[in-house]
């Protein structure tokens, strides 16, 4: 059984964010970093080469697969900001209905630019995701 491909690294978060080429994506990423720090109270860590993560949790599934992952975070991708809510978004339709313009994956929200969404609602979504994750797995601060 293979482990997680995405692991915490020692890469400097500020250097990573400062190197984001697209100016709007870089500015949005810096704003997201401030927001996640405020919500969590945690110092971010890089997970893999492109994910800024806050907190972590260890999991073990009935299948025997186990590992450690970031509790929440984001990645300034070329096409959009990817925002990670680890329990997934299936239970957040009421919050998402108030968010604004986005696309969605299983545990990832894609936002072209933060101007497209209500930042207060985004904060609410991140907080809800952390509360739900904590019900499943203990979260360790970073």
Short mmCIF file of N, CA, C and O in Angstrom, two decimals:
data_model
loop_
_atom_site.label_atom_id
_atom_site.label_comp_id
_atom_site.label_asym_id
_atom_site.label_seq_id
_atom_site.Cartn_x
_atom_site.Cartn_y
_atom_site.Cartn_z
N UNK A 1 0.85 -1.18 0.00
CA UNK A 1 0.00 0.00 0.00
C UNK A 1 0.90 1.24 0.00
O UNK A 1 1.82 1.35 0.80
N UNK A 2 0.64 2.17 -0.90
CA UNK A 2 1.46 3.37 -0.99
C UNK A 2 0.98 4.43 -0.01
O UNK A 2 -0.19 4.49 0.35
N UNK A 3 1.90 5.29 0.40
CA UNK A 3 1.56 6.40 1.30
C UNK A 3 1.11 7.61 0.51
O UNK A 3 1.01 7.58 -0.72
N UNK A 4 0.85 8.68 1.23
CA UNK A 4 0.44 9.93 0.59
C UNK A 4 1.56 10.47 -0.29
O UNK A 4 2.72 10.46 0.10
N UNK A 5 1.20 10.97 -1.45
CA UNK A 5 2.17 11.64 -2.30
C UNK A 5 2.46 13.05 -1.78
O UNK A 5 3.56 13.56 -1.94
N UNK A 6 1.46 13.68 -1.18
CA UNK A 6 1.61 15.04 -0.68
C UNK A 6 1.98 15.00 0.79
O UNK A 6 1.19 14.58 1.62
N UNK A 7 3.21 15.45 1.09
CA UNK A 7 3.71 15.45 2.46
C UNK A 7 4.19 16.84 2.83
O UNK A 7 4.54 17.64 1.96
N UNK A 8 4.22 17.11 4.13
CA UNK A 8 4.73 18.38 4.62
C UNK A 8 6.21 18.51 4.26
O UNK A 8 6.95 17.53 4.29
N UNK A 9 6.62 19.73 3.91
CA UNK A 9 8.01 20.00 3.55
C UNK A 9 8.53 21.15 4.41
O UNK A 9 7.78 21.75 5.18
N UNK A 10 9.78 21.47 4.22
CA UNK A 10 10.39 22.60 4.94
C UNK A 10 10.52 23.83 4.05
O UNK A 10 11.19 24.79 4.43
N UNK A 11 9.89 23.84 2.89
CA UNK A 11 9.95 24.99 1.98
C UNK A 11 9.30 26.20 2.68
O UNK A 11 8.29 26.07 3.36
N UNK A 12 9.91 27.36 2.51
CA UNK A 12 9.42 28.59 3.13
C UNK A 12 8.14 29.07 2.44
O UNK A 12 8.13 29.31 1.23
N UNK A 13 7.06 29.19 3.22
CA UNK A 13 5.76 29.59 2.67
C UNK A 13 5.82 30.99 2.07
O UNK A 13 5.33 31.22 0.97
N UNK A 14 6.44 31.95 2.77
CA UNK A 14 6.50 33.32 2.26
C UNK A 14 7.25 33.38 0.93
O UNK A 14 6.84 34.10 0.01
N UNK A 15 8.33 32.63 0.81
CA UNK A 15 9.09 32.60 -0.45
C UNK A 15 8.24 31.99 -1.56
O UNK A 15 8.24 32.49 -2.70
N UNK A 16 7.51 30.92 -1.24
CA UNK A 16 6.63 30.30 -2.24
C UNK A 16 5.58 31.30 -2.72
O UNK A 16 5.38 31.48 -3.92
N UNK A 17 4.90 31.96 -1.78
CA UNK A 17 3.85 32.91 -2.15
C UNK A 17 4.42 34.09 -2.93
O UNK A 17 3.81 34.56 -3.89
N UNK A 18 5.59 34.56 -2.54
CA UNK A 18 6.22 35.68 -3.23
C UNK A 18 6.64 35.34 -4.65
O UNK A 18 6.80 36.24 -5.49
N UNK A 19 6.80 34.06 -4.95
CA UNK A 19 7.23 33.63 -6.27
C UNK A 19 6.06 33.32 -7.22
O UNK A 19 6.28 32.98 -8.39
N UNK A 20 4.82 33.45 -6.75
CA UNK A 20 3.66 33.22 -7.63
C UNK A 20 3.70 34.28 -8.72
O UNK A 20 3.72 35.49 -8.43
N UNK A 21 3.74 33.85 -9.97
CA UNK A 21 3.96 34.77 -11.09
C UNK A 21 2.80 35.73 -11.34
O UNK A 21 3.01 36.93 -11.52
N UNK A 22 1.59 35.22 -11.41
CA UNK A 22 0.44 36.05 -11.75
C UNK A 22 0.15 37.01 -10.60
O UNK A 22 -0.07 36.58 -9.47
N UNK A 23 0.14 38.33 -10.84
CA UNK A 23 -0.01 39.29 -9.74
C UNK A 23 -1.33 39.17 -8.96
O UNK A 23 -1.32 39.32 -7.74
N UNK A 24 -2.43 38.91 -9.64
CA UNK A 24 -3.71 38.77 -8.93
C UNK A 24 -3.69 37.48 -8.11
O UNK A 24 -4.11 37.45 -6.95
N UNK A 25 -3.19 36.40 -8.70
CA UNK A 25 -3.13 35.13 -7.98
C UNK A 25 -2.21 35.27 -6.76
O UNK A 25 -2.52 34.75 -5.69
N UNK A 26 -1.08 35.99 -6.92
CA UNK A 26 -0.16 36.19 -5.79
C UNK A 26 -0.83 37.03 -4.70
O UNK A 26 -0.78 36.68 -3.52
N UNK A 27 -1.47 38.12 -5.07
CA UNK A 27 -2.16 38.98 -4.10
C UNK A 27 -3.27 38.21 -3.38
O UNK A 27 -3.42 38.30 -2.15
N UNK A 28 -4.06 37.44 -4.14
CA UNK A 28 -5.12 36.63 -3.54
C UNK A 28 -4.54 35.58 -2.59
O UNK A 28 -5.09 35.32 -1.53
N UNK A 29 -3.41 34.98 -2.97
CA UNK A 29 -2.78 33.96 -2.12
C UNK A 29 -2.31 34.58 -0.81
O UNK A 29 -2.45 33.98 0.26
N UNK A 30 -1.76 35.77 -0.88
CA UNK A 30 -1.31 36.45 0.34
C UNK A 30 -2.51 36.78 1.23
O UNK A 30 -2.43 36.65 2.46
N UNK A 31 -3.63 37.17 0.63
CA UNK A 31 -4.85 37.44 1.39
C UNK A 31 -5.40 36.14 2.01
O UNK A 31 -5.81 36.13 3.18
N UNK A 32 -5.37 35.05 1.26
CA UNK A 32 -5.81 33.76 1.80
C UNK A 32 -4.92 33.34 2.97
O UNK A 32 -5.42 32.83 3.97
N UNK A 33 -3.61 33.56 2.85
CA UNK A 33 -2.71 33.22 3.94
C UNK A 33 -3.10 33.98 5.21
O UNK A 33 -3.20 33.39 6.29
N UNK A 34 -3.35 35.26 5.08
CA UNK A 34 -3.78 36.06 6.25
C UNK A 34 -5.09 35.52 6.82
O UNK A 34 -5.25 35.40 8.04
N UNK A 35 -6.04 35.19 5.94
CA UNK A 35 -7.33 34.69 6.38
C UNK A 35 -7.19 33.35 7.11
O UNK A 35 -7.73 33.16 8.20
N UNK A 36 -6.44 32.42 6.54
CA UNK A 36 -6.27 31.10 7.16
C UNK A 36 -5.53 31.22 8.49
O UNK A 36 -5.86 30.52 9.46
N UNK A 37 -4.53 32.10 8.57
CA UNK A 37 -3.83 32.31 9.84
C UNK A 37 -4.79 32.83 10.90
O UNK A 37 -4.75 32.41 12.06
N UNK A 38 -5.64 33.78 10.51
CA UNK A 38 -6.60 34.37 11.45
C UNK A 38 -7.62 33.32 11.91
O UNK A 38 -7.92 33.21 13.10
N UNK A 39 -8.15 32.54 10.98
CA UNK A 39 -9.16 31.52 11.31
C UNK A 39 -8.57 30.44 12.21
O UNK A 39 -9.18 30.06 13.20
N UNK A 40 -7.39 29.94 11.86
CA UNK A 40 -6.84 28.78 12.56
C UNK A 40 -5.94 29.16 13.73
O UNK A 40 -5.82 28.38 14.68
N UNK A 41 -5.26 30.28 13.63
CA UNK A 41 -4.26 30.64 14.63
C UNK A 41 -2.96 29.86 14.44
O UNK A 41 -2.08 29.87 15.29
N UNK A 42 -2.81 29.18 13.29
CA UNK A 42 -1.66 28.32 13.05
C UNK A 42 -0.73 28.91 12.01
O UNK A 42 -1.15 29.64 11.12
N UNK A 43 0.53 28.52 12.10
CA UNK A 43 1.54 28.88 11.11
C UNK A 43 1.44 27.89 9.96
O UNK A 43 1.36 26.69 10.18
N UNK A 44 1.45 28.39 8.73
CA UNK A 44 1.33 27.46 7.60
C UNK A 44 2.61 26.68 7.34
O UNK A 44 3.70 27.10 7.74
N UNK A 45 2.44 25.56 6.67
CA UNK A 45 3.53 24.72 6.17
C UNK A 45 3.23 24.38 4.72
O UNK A 45 2.07 24.25 4.35
N UNK A 46 4.26 24.19 3.96
CA UNK A 46 4.08 23.72 2.60
C UNK A 46 3.84 22.21 2.63
O UNK A 46 4.49 21.48 3.38
N UNK A 47 2.88 21.78 1.81
CA UNK A 47 2.59 20.36 1.61
C UNK A 47 2.84 20.09 0.14
O UNK A 47 2.16 20.66 -0.72
N UNK A 48 3.84 19.28 -0.14
CA UNK A 48 4.24 19.09 -1.51
C UNK A 48 4.79 20.41 -2.04
O UNK A 48 5.05 21.34 -1.26
N UNK A 49 4.93 20.54 -3.34
CA UNK A 49 5.54 21.76 -3.87
C UNK A 49 4.61 22.97 -3.97
O UNK A 49 5.09 24.08 -4.14
N UNK A 50 3.27 22.78 -3.84
CA UNK A 50 2.39 23.91 -4.16
C UNK A 50 1.22 24.14 -3.20
O UNK A 50 0.42 25.03 -3.44
N UNK A 51 1.10 23.38 -2.13
CA UNK A 51 -0.05 23.53 -1.23
C UNK A 51 0.39 24.17 0.08
O UNK A 51 1.32 23.69 0.73
N UNK A 52 -0.28 25.25 0.47
CA UNK A 52 -0.04 25.90 1.75
C UNK A 52 -1.06 25.32 2.72
O UNK A 52 -2.27 25.48 2.52
N UNK A 53 -0.59 24.63 3.75
CA UNK A 53 -1.49 23.93 4.66
C UNK A 53 -1.42 24.47 6.07
O UNK A 53 -0.39 24.96 6.53
N UNK A 54 -2.54 24.34 6.77
CA UNK A 54 -2.69 24.81 8.14
C UNK A 54 -3.21 23.64 8.98
O UNK A 54 -4.27 23.09 8.69
N UNK A 55 -2.46 23.27 10.00
CA UNK A 55 -2.83 22.13 10.81
C UNK A 55 -2.63 20.83 10.05
O UNK A 55 -2.33 20.82 8.85
N UNK A 56 -2.77 19.73 10.77
CA UNK A 56 -2.66 18.42 10.14
C UNK A 56 -3.50 17.43 10.94
O UNK A 56 -3.91 17.70 12.07
N UNK A 57 -3.77 16.31 10.32
CA UNK A 57 -4.48 15.24 11.01
C UNK A 57 -3.96 13.90 10.52
O UNK A 57 -3.56 13.76 9.36
N UNK A 58 -3.94 12.95 11.42
CA UNK A 58 -3.56 11.58 11.08
C UNK A 58 -4.84 10.77 10.94
O UNK A 58 -5.76 10.93 11.73
N UNK A 59 -4.89 9.94 9.93
CA UNK A 59 -6.09 9.14 9.69
C UNK A 59 -5.70 7.69 9.48
O UNK A 59 -4.57 7.38 9.11
N UNK A 60 -6.65 6.81 9.74
CA UNK A 60 -6.50 5.39 9.42
C UNK A 60 -7.88 4.89 9.03
O UNK A 60 -8.82 4.94 9.82
N UNK A 61 -8.00 4.45 7.79
CA UNK A 61 -9.27 3.95 7.28
C UNK A 61 -9.44 2.47 7.60
O UNK A 61 -8.46 1.78 7.89
N UNK A 62 -10.65 1.99 7.51
CA UNK A 62 -10.93 0.57 7.75
C UNK A 62 -10.14 -0.32 6.80
O UNK A 62 -9.81 -1.45 7.13
N UNK A 63 -9.83 0.20 5.63
CA UNK A 63 -9.06 -0.56 4.64
C UNK A 63 -7.61 -0.80 5.08
O UNK A 63 -6.90 -1.59 4.48
N UNK A 64 -7.18 -0.04 6.11
CA UNK A 64 -5.80 -0.14 6.55
C UNK A 64 -4.94 1.01 6.07
O UNK A 64 -3.85 1.23 6.57
N UNK A 65 -5.42 1.74 5.08
CA UNK A 65 -4.67 2.89 4.58
C UNK A 65 -4.61 3.94 5.68
O UNK A 65 -5.61 4.24 6.33
N UNK A 66 -3.41 4.49 5.88
CA UNK A 66 -3.25 5.52 6.88
C UNK A 66 -2.25 6.55 6.41
O UNK A 66 -1.48 6.31 5.48
N UNK A 67 -2.30 7.71 7.03
CA UNK A 67 -1.38 8.76 6.66
C UNK A 67 -1.66 10.03 7.43
O UNK A 67 -2.46 10.05 8.37
N UNK A 68 -1.00 11.09 7.01
CA UNK A 68 -1.16 12.41 7.60
C UNK A 68 -1.43 13.38 6.46
O UNK A 68 -0.84 13.27 5.39
N UNK A 69 -2.32 14.34 6.71
CA UNK A 69 -2.67 15.32 5.68
C UNK A 69 -2.86 16.69 6.33
O UNK A 69 -3.03 16.79 7.55
N UNK A 70 -2.85 17.72 5.50
CA UNK A 70 -3.15 19.05 6.00
C UNK A 70 -4.61 19.11 6.43
O UNK A 70 -5.46 18.42 5.87
N UNK A 71 -4.91 19.93 7.42
CA UNK A 71 -6.29 20.07 7.89
C UNK A 71 -7.09 20.99 6.97
O UNK A 71 -8.27 20.76 6.71
N UNK A 72 -6.47 22.02 6.47
CA UNK A 72 -7.09 22.95 5.53
C UNK A 72 -5.98 23.73 4.86
O UNK A 72 -4.83 23.71 5.32
N UNK A 73 -6.29 24.42 3.79
CA UNK A 73 -5.26 25.20 3.11
C UNK A 73 -5.68 25.58 1.72
O UNK A 73 -6.86 25.49 1.35
N UNK A 74 -4.69 25.98 0.92
CA UNK A 74 -4.97 26.43 -0.44
C UNK A 74 -3.72 26.28 -1.30
O UNK A 74 -2.62 26.08 -0.80
N UNK A 75 -3.94 26.40 -2.60
CA UNK A 75 -2.84 26.38 -3.55
C UNK A 75 -3.13 27.37 -4.66
O UNK A 75 -4.18 27.29 -5.31
N UNK A 76 -2.23 28.32 -4.89
CA UNK A 76 -2.42 29.26 -5.99
C UNK A 76 -2.01 28.62 -7.32
O UNK A 76 -0.87 28.72 -7.75
N UNK A 77 -2.92 27.93 -7.96
CA UNK A 77 -2.66 27.26 -9.23
C UNK A 77 -2.74 28.27 -10.37
O UNK A 77 -3.27 29.36 -10.21
N UNK A 78 -2.28 27.87 -11.54
CA UNK A 78 -2.30 28.79 -12.68
C UNK A 78 -3.72 29.20 -13.07
O UNK A 78 -3.98 30.36 -13.37
N UNK A 79 -4.65 28.27 -13.05
CA UNK A 79 -6.01 28.56 -13.51
C UNK A 79 -6.89 29.17 -12.42
O UNK A 79 -7.83 29.91 -12.73
N UNK A 80 -6.60 28.86 -11.14
CA UNK A 80 -7.47 29.33 -10.06
C UNK A 80 -6.81 29.08 -8.72
O UNK A 80 -5.80 28.38 -8.64
N UNK A 81 -7.41 29.61 -7.67
CA UNK A 81 -7.02 29.25 -6.31
C UNK A 81 -7.75 27.95 -5.98
O UNK A 81 -8.96 27.86 -6.17
N UNK A 82 -7.02 26.98 -5.49
CA UNK A 82 -7.63 25.74 -5.01
C UNK A 82 -7.67 25.83 -3.50
O UNK A 82 -6.62 25.97 -2.86
N UNK A 83 -8.85 25.75 -2.92
CA UNK A 83 -9.02 25.87 -1.48
C UNK A 83 -9.48 24.52 -0.95
O UNK A 83 -10.46 23.96 -1.44
N UNK A 84 -8.75 24.00 0.03
CA UNK A 84 -8.96 22.63 0.51
C UNK A 84 -9.77 22.61 1.80
O UNK A 84 -9.38 23.18 2.81
N UNK A 85 -10.91 21.94 1.74
CA UNK A 85 -11.75 21.65 2.90
C UNK A 85 -11.77 20.13 2.99
O UNK A 85 -12.44 19.46 2.22
N UNK A 86 -11.01 19.57 3.91
CA UNK A 86 -10.73 18.14 3.88
C UNK A 86 -11.93 17.21 4.03
O UNK A 86 -11.95 16.16 3.42
N UNK A 87 -12.98 17.53 4.78
CA UNK A 87 -14.10 16.59 4.80
C UNK A 87 -14.90 16.59 3.49
O UNK A 87 -15.77 15.77 3.31
N UNK A 88 -14.61 17.50 2.61
CA UNK A 88 -15.36 17.61 1.36
C UNK A 88 -16.50 18.61 1.50
O UNK A 88 -16.78 19.11 2.58
N UNK A 89 -17.13 18.94 0.41
CA UNK A 89 -18.15 19.99 0.40
C UNK A 89 -19.57 19.46 0.34
O UNK A 89 -20.51 20.23 0.25
N UNK A 90 -19.78 18.16 0.39
CA UNK A 90 -21.11 17.60 0.19
C UNK A 90 -22.15 18.11 1.18
O UNK A 90 -23.32 18.18 0.86
N UNK A 91 -21.76 18.52 2.38
CA UNK A 91 -22.72 18.95 3.39
C UNK A 91 -22.83 20.47 3.51
O UNK A 91 -23.42 20.97 4.45
N UNK A 92 -22.26 21.20 2.59
CA UNK A 92 -22.16 22.65 2.73
C UNK A 92 -22.96 23.43 1.69
O UNK A 92 -22.64 24.56 1.37
N UNK A 93 -24.03 22.84 1.19
CA UNK A 93 -24.78 23.49 0.11
C UNK A 93 -25.36 24.85 0.51
O UNK A 93 -25.39 25.78 -0.29
N UNK A 94 -25.78 24.99 1.76
CA UNK A 94 -26.34 26.27 2.20
C UNK A 94 -25.27 27.35 2.17
O UNK A 94 -25.50 28.46 1.67
N UNK A 95 -24.08 27.04 2.67
CA UNK A 95 -22.98 28.01 2.66
C UNK A 95 -22.55 28.29 1.23
O UNK A 95 -22.38 29.45 0.83
N UNK A 96 -22.39 27.24 0.43
CA UNK A 96 -21.95 27.42 -0.95
C UNK A 96 -22.94 28.26 -1.76
O UNK A 96 -22.54 28.99 -2.66
N UNK A 97 -24.22 28.16 -1.42
CA UNK A 97 -25.23 28.95 -2.12
C UNK A 97 -25.06 30.44 -1.92
O UNK A 97 -25.56 31.24 -2.71
N UNK A 98 -24.32 30.83 -0.89
CA UNK A 98 -24.09 32.24 -0.61
C UNK A 98 -22.68 32.70 -0.99
O UNK A 98 -22.35 33.87 -0.84
N UNK A 99 -21.84 31.79 -1.46
CA UNK A 99 -20.43 32.07 -1.66
C UNK A 99 -20.14 32.99 -2.84
O UNK A 99 -19.35 33.92 -2.72
N UNK A 100 -20.73 32.72 -3.98
CA UNK A 100 -20.40 33.47 -5.19
C UNK A 100 -19.99 32.50 -6.29
O UNK A 100 -20.47 31.37 -6.36
N UNK A 101 -19.07 32.92 -7.13
CA UNK A 101 -18.68 32.16 -8.31
C UNK A 101 -17.52 31.21 -7.97
O UNK A 101 -16.45 31.65 -7.55
N UNK A 102 -17.74 29.90 -8.20
CA UNK A 102 -16.74 28.89 -7.89
C UNK A 102 -17.04 27.63 -8.68
O UNK A 102 -18.11 27.47 -9.25
N UNK A 103 -16.07 26.72 -8.68
CA UNK A 103 -16.26 25.35 -9.15
C UNK A 103 -15.86 24.46 -7.99
O UNK A 103 -15.15 24.89 -7.08
N UNK A 104 -16.28 23.21 -8.05
CA UNK A 104 -16.06 22.35 -6.89
C UNK A 104 -15.55 20.97 -7.30
O UNK A 104 -15.90 20.45 -8.35
N UNK A 105 -14.71 20.42 -6.45
CA UNK A 105 -14.25 19.04 -6.54
C UNK A 105 -14.63 18.34 -5.25
O UNK A 105 -15.38 18.89 -4.44
N UNK A 106 -14.09 17.16 -5.01
CA UNK A 106 -14.47 16.40 -3.81
C UNK A 106 -14.11 17.13 -2.53
O UNK A 106 -14.92 17.25 -1.62
N UNK A 107 -12.88 17.59 -2.40
CA UNK A 107 -12.46 18.32 -1.20
C UNK A 107 -11.78 19.63 -1.58
O UNK A 107 -11.02 20.19 -0.81
N UNK A 108 -12.07 20.11 -2.78
CA UNK A 108 -11.37 21.28 -3.28
C UNK A 108 -12.36 22.25 -3.93
O UNK A 108 -13.20 21.86 -4.71
N UNK A 109 -12.22 23.50 -3.57
CA UNK A 109 -13.03 24.57 -4.12
C UNK A 109 -12.12 25.37 -5.06
O UNK A 109 -11.01 25.72 -4.67
N UNK A 110 -12.56 25.63 -6.27
CA UNK A 110 -11.77 26.38 -7.23
C UNK A 110 -12.38 27.76 -7.41
O UNK A 110 -13.55 27.88 -7.77
N UNK A 111 -11.57 28.79 -7.15
CA UNK A 111 -12.01 30.18 -7.27
C UNK A 111 -11.04 30.89 -8.20
O UNK A 111 -9.83 30.89 -7.95
N UNK A 112 -11.56 31.49 -9.29
CA UNK A 112 -10.67 32.19 -10.22
C UNK A 112 -9.97 33.35 -9.54
O UNK A 112 -8.77 33.53 -9.67
N UNK A 113 -10.74 34.19 -8.85
CA UNK A 113 -10.16 35.30 -8.09
C UNK A 113 -11.06 35.57 -6.90
O UNK A 113 -12.27 35.35 -6.94
N UNK A 114 -10.47 36.02 -5.81
CA UNK A 114 -11.23 36.22 -4.58
C UNK A 114 -12.32 37.27 -4.74
O UNK A 114 -13.31 37.24 -4.02
N UNK A 115 -12.17 38.17 -5.71
CA UNK A 115 -13.22 39.17 -5.96
C UNK A 115 -14.52 38.51 -6.40
O UNK A 115 -15.59 39.12 -6.31
N UNK A 116 -14.47 37.25 -6.84
CA UNK A 116 -15.67 36.53 -7.30
C UNK A 116 -16.49 35.93 -6.16
O UNK A 116 -17.57 35.40 -6.39
N UNK A 117 -15.95 35.94 -4.92
CA UNK A 117 -16.64 35.30 -3.81
C UNK A 117 -16.76 36.26 -2.62
O UNK A 117 -16.03 37.23 -2.51
N UNK A 118 -17.69 35.93 -1.73
CA UNK A 118 -17.86 36.66 -0.49
C UNK A 118 -16.86 36.10 0.52
O UNK A 118 -16.97 34.93 0.92
N UNK A 119 -15.89 36.90 0.93
CA UNK A 119 -14.83 36.40 1.80
C UNK A 119 -15.35 35.99 3.18
O UNK A 119 -14.83 35.06 3.79
N UNK A 120 -16.38 36.66 3.67
CA UNK A 120 -16.98 36.25 4.94
C UNK A 120 -17.59 34.87 4.85
O UNK A 120 -17.47 34.06 5.79
N UNK A 121 -18.22 34.57 3.74
CA UNK A 121 -18.81 33.25 3.53
C UNK A 121 -17.69 32.21 3.36
O UNK A 121 -17.79 31.09 3.87
N UNK A 122 -16.62 32.58 2.68
CA UNK A 122 -15.48 31.67 2.53
C UNK A 122 -14.90 31.33 3.90
O UNK A 122 -14.59 30.17 4.19
N UNK A 123 -14.76 32.33 4.76
CA UNK A 123 -14.28 32.07 6.13
C UNK A 123 -15.22 31.11 6.86
O UNK A 123 -14.77 30.18 7.54
N UNK A 124 -16.51 31.32 6.72
CA UNK A 124 -17.50 30.45 7.34
C UNK A 124 -17.34 29.01 6.84
O UNK A 124 -17.42 28.05 7.62
N UNK A 125 -17.08 28.84 5.55
CA UNK A 125 -16.90 27.53 4.95
C UNK A 125 -15.66 26.83 5.50
O UNK A 125 -15.70 25.65 5.87
N UNK A 126 -14.55 27.56 5.60
CA UNK A 126 -13.32 26.98 6.13
C UNK A 126 -13.53 26.56 7.59
O UNK A 126 -13.13 25.46 7.99
N UNK A 127 -14.18 27.41 8.38
CA UNK A 127 -14.45 27.08 9.78
C UNK A 127 -15.35 25.84 9.90
O UNK A 127 -15.09 24.96 10.72
N UNK A 128 -16.37 25.75 9.05
CA UNK A 128 -17.26 24.58 9.07
C UNK A 128 -16.48 23.32 8.70
O UNK A 128 -16.67 22.26 9.32
N UNK A 129 -15.61 23.41 7.71
CA UNK A 129 -14.81 22.26 7.32
C UNK A 129 -13.90 21.78 8.44
O UNK A 129 -13.77 20.58 8.69
N UNK A 130 -13.29 22.72 9.15
CA UNK A 130 -12.42 22.35 10.27
C UNK A 130 -13.22 21.71 11.40
O UNK A 130 -12.79 20.72 12.00
N UNK A 131 -14.41 22.25 11.69
CA UNK A 131 -15.25 21.66 12.74
C UNK A 131 -15.64 20.22 12.37
O UNK A 131 -15.58 19.31 13.20
N UNK A 132 -16.01 20.02 11.11
CA UNK A 132 -16.42 18.68 10.67
C UNK A 132 -15.24 17.71 10.65
O UNK A 132 -15.39 16.54 11.00
N UNK A 133 -14.07 18.19 10.24
CA UNK A 133 -12.89 17.33 10.23
C UNK A 133 -12.54 16.91 11.66
O UNK A 133 -12.22 15.74 11.90
N UNK A 134 -12.62 17.84 12.59
CA UNK A 134 -12.29 17.55 13.99
C UNK A 134 -13.21 16.48 14.58
O UNK A 134 -12.83 15.74 15.48
N UNK A 135 -14.44 16.37 14.06
CA UNK A 135 -15.36 15.34 14.53
C UNK A 135 -14.89 13.94 14.09
O UNK A 135 -15.23 12.94 14.71
N UNK A 136 -14.13 13.89 12.99
CA UNK A 136 -13.67 12.61 12.45
C UNK A 136 -12.26 12.24 12.93
O UNK A 136 -11.98 11.08 13.20
N UNK A 137 -11.37 13.24 12.97
CA UNK A 137 -9.97 13.01 13.29
C UNK A 137 -9.45 14.19 14.12
O UNK A 137 -9.75 15.34 13.81
N UNK A 138 -8.64 13.94 15.13
CA UNK A 138 -8.05 15.05 15.89
C UNK A 138 -7.12 15.87 14.99
O UNK A 138 -6.34 15.32 14.23
N UNK A 139 -7.21 17.18 15.11
CA UNK A 139 -6.37 18.09 14.32
C UNK A 139 -5.22 18.57 15.20
O UNK A 139 -5.44 19.01 16.32
N UNK A 140 -4.02 18.51 14.65
CA UNK A 140 -2.83 19.03 15.33
C UNK A 140 -2.49 20.39 14.73
O UNK A 140 -2.51 20.55 13.51
N UNK A 141 -2.20 21.38 15.56
CA UNK A 141 -1.82 22.69 15.03
C UNK A 141 -0.44 22.63 14.37
O UNK A 141 0.36 21.76 14.67
N UNK A 142 -0.20 23.58 13.49
CA UNK A 142 1.14 23.69 12.89
C UNK A 142 1.77 24.98 13.34
O UNK A 142 1.10 25.87 13.82
#
